[in-house]
CSV table of C-alpha atoms in Angstrom, one decimal:
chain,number,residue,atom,x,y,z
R,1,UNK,CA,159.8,115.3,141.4
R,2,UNK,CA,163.0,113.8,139.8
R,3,UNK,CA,164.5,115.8,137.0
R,4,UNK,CA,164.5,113.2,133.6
R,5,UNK,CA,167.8,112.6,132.3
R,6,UNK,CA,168.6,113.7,128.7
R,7,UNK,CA,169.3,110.0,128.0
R,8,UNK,CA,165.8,108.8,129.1
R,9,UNK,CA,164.6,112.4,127.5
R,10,UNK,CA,166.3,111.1,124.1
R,11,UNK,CA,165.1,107.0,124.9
R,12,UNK,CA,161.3,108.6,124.7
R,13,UNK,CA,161.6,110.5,121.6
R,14,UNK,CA,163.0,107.6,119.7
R,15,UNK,CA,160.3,105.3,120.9
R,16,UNK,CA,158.1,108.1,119.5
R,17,UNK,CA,160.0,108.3,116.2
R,18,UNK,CA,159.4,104.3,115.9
R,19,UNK,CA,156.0,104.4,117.5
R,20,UNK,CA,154.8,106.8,114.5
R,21,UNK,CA,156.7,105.0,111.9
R,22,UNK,CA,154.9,101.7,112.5
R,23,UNK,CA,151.6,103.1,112.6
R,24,UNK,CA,152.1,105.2,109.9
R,25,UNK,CA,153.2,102.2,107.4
R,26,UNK,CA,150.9,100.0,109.1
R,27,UNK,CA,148.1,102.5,108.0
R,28,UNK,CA,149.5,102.6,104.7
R,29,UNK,CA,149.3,99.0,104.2
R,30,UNK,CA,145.6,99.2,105.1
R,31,UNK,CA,144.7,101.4,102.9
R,32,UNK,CA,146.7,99.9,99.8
R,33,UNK,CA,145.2,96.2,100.8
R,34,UNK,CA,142.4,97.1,98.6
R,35,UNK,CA,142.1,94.8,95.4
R,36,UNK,CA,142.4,96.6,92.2
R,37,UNK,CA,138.7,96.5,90.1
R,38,UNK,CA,139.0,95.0,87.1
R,39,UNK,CA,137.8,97.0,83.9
R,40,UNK,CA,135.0,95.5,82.2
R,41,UNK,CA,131.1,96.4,81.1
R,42,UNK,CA,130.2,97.0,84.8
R,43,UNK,CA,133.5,98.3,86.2
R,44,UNK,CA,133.3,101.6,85.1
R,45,UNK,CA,135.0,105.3,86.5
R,46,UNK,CA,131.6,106.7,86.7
R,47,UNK,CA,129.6,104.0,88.2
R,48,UNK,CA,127.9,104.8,91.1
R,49,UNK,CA,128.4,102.7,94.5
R,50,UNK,CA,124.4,101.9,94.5
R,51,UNK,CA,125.1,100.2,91.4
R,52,UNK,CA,128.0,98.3,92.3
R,53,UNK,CA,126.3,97.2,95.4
R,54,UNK,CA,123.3,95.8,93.9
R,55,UNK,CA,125.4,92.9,92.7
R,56,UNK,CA,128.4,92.9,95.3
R,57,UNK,CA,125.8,92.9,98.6
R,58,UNK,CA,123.3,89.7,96.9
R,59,UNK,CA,126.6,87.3,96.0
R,60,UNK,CA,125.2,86.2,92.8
R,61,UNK,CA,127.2,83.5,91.2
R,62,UNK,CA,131.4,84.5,90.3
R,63,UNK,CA,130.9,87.9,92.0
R,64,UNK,CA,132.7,88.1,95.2
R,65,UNK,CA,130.7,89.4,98.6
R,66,UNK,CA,131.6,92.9,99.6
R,67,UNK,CA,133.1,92.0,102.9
R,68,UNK,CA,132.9,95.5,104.4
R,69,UNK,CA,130.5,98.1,105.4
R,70,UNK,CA,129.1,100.0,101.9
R,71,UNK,CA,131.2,103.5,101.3
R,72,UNK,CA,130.5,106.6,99.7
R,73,UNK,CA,132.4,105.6,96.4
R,74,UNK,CA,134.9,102.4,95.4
R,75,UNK,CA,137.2,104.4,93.5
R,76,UNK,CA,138.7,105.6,97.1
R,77,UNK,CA,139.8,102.7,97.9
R,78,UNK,CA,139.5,100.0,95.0
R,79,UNK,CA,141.6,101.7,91.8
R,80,UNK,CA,141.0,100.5,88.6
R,81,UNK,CA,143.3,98.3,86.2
R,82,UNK,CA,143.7,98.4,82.9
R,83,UNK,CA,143.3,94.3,83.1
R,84,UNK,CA,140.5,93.3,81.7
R,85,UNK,CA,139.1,90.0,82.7
């Protein structure tokens, strides 16, 4: 076998270097995508997912569908503003 250059040695780990770099920020900008929750009566710290999904799942009438699979808590990726409605 042909013995690698350190110029195609050096090519590779830069690729790498940019190859980690966009999936690390593109990871990052998945995870912040989330819309902040909005404080108000129901949107509280300590409310449990069920209880959130009870309205979020049925679509009732000015409350957005949950367009992902249910998680074990909001909170992890939905943070809460001090905007109220």
């Amino acid at each position: 076998m042909a013995k690698k250059s350190n110029g195609t040695r050096n090519f590779y780990r830069f690729m790498s270097l940019i190859g980690v770099g966009v999936i690390g920020s593109l990871s990052y900008s998945f995870m912040s995508a989330a819309p902040d929750i909005k404080i108000s009566e129901y949107h509280q710290a300590t409310t449990p997912a069920e209880q959130c999904m009870q309205c979020h799942i049925q679509g009732e009438e000015k409350i957005p569908i949950m367009p992902h699979r249910p998680m074990g808590t909001c909170t992890m990726c939905h943070t809460p503003t001090d905007k109220p409605y």
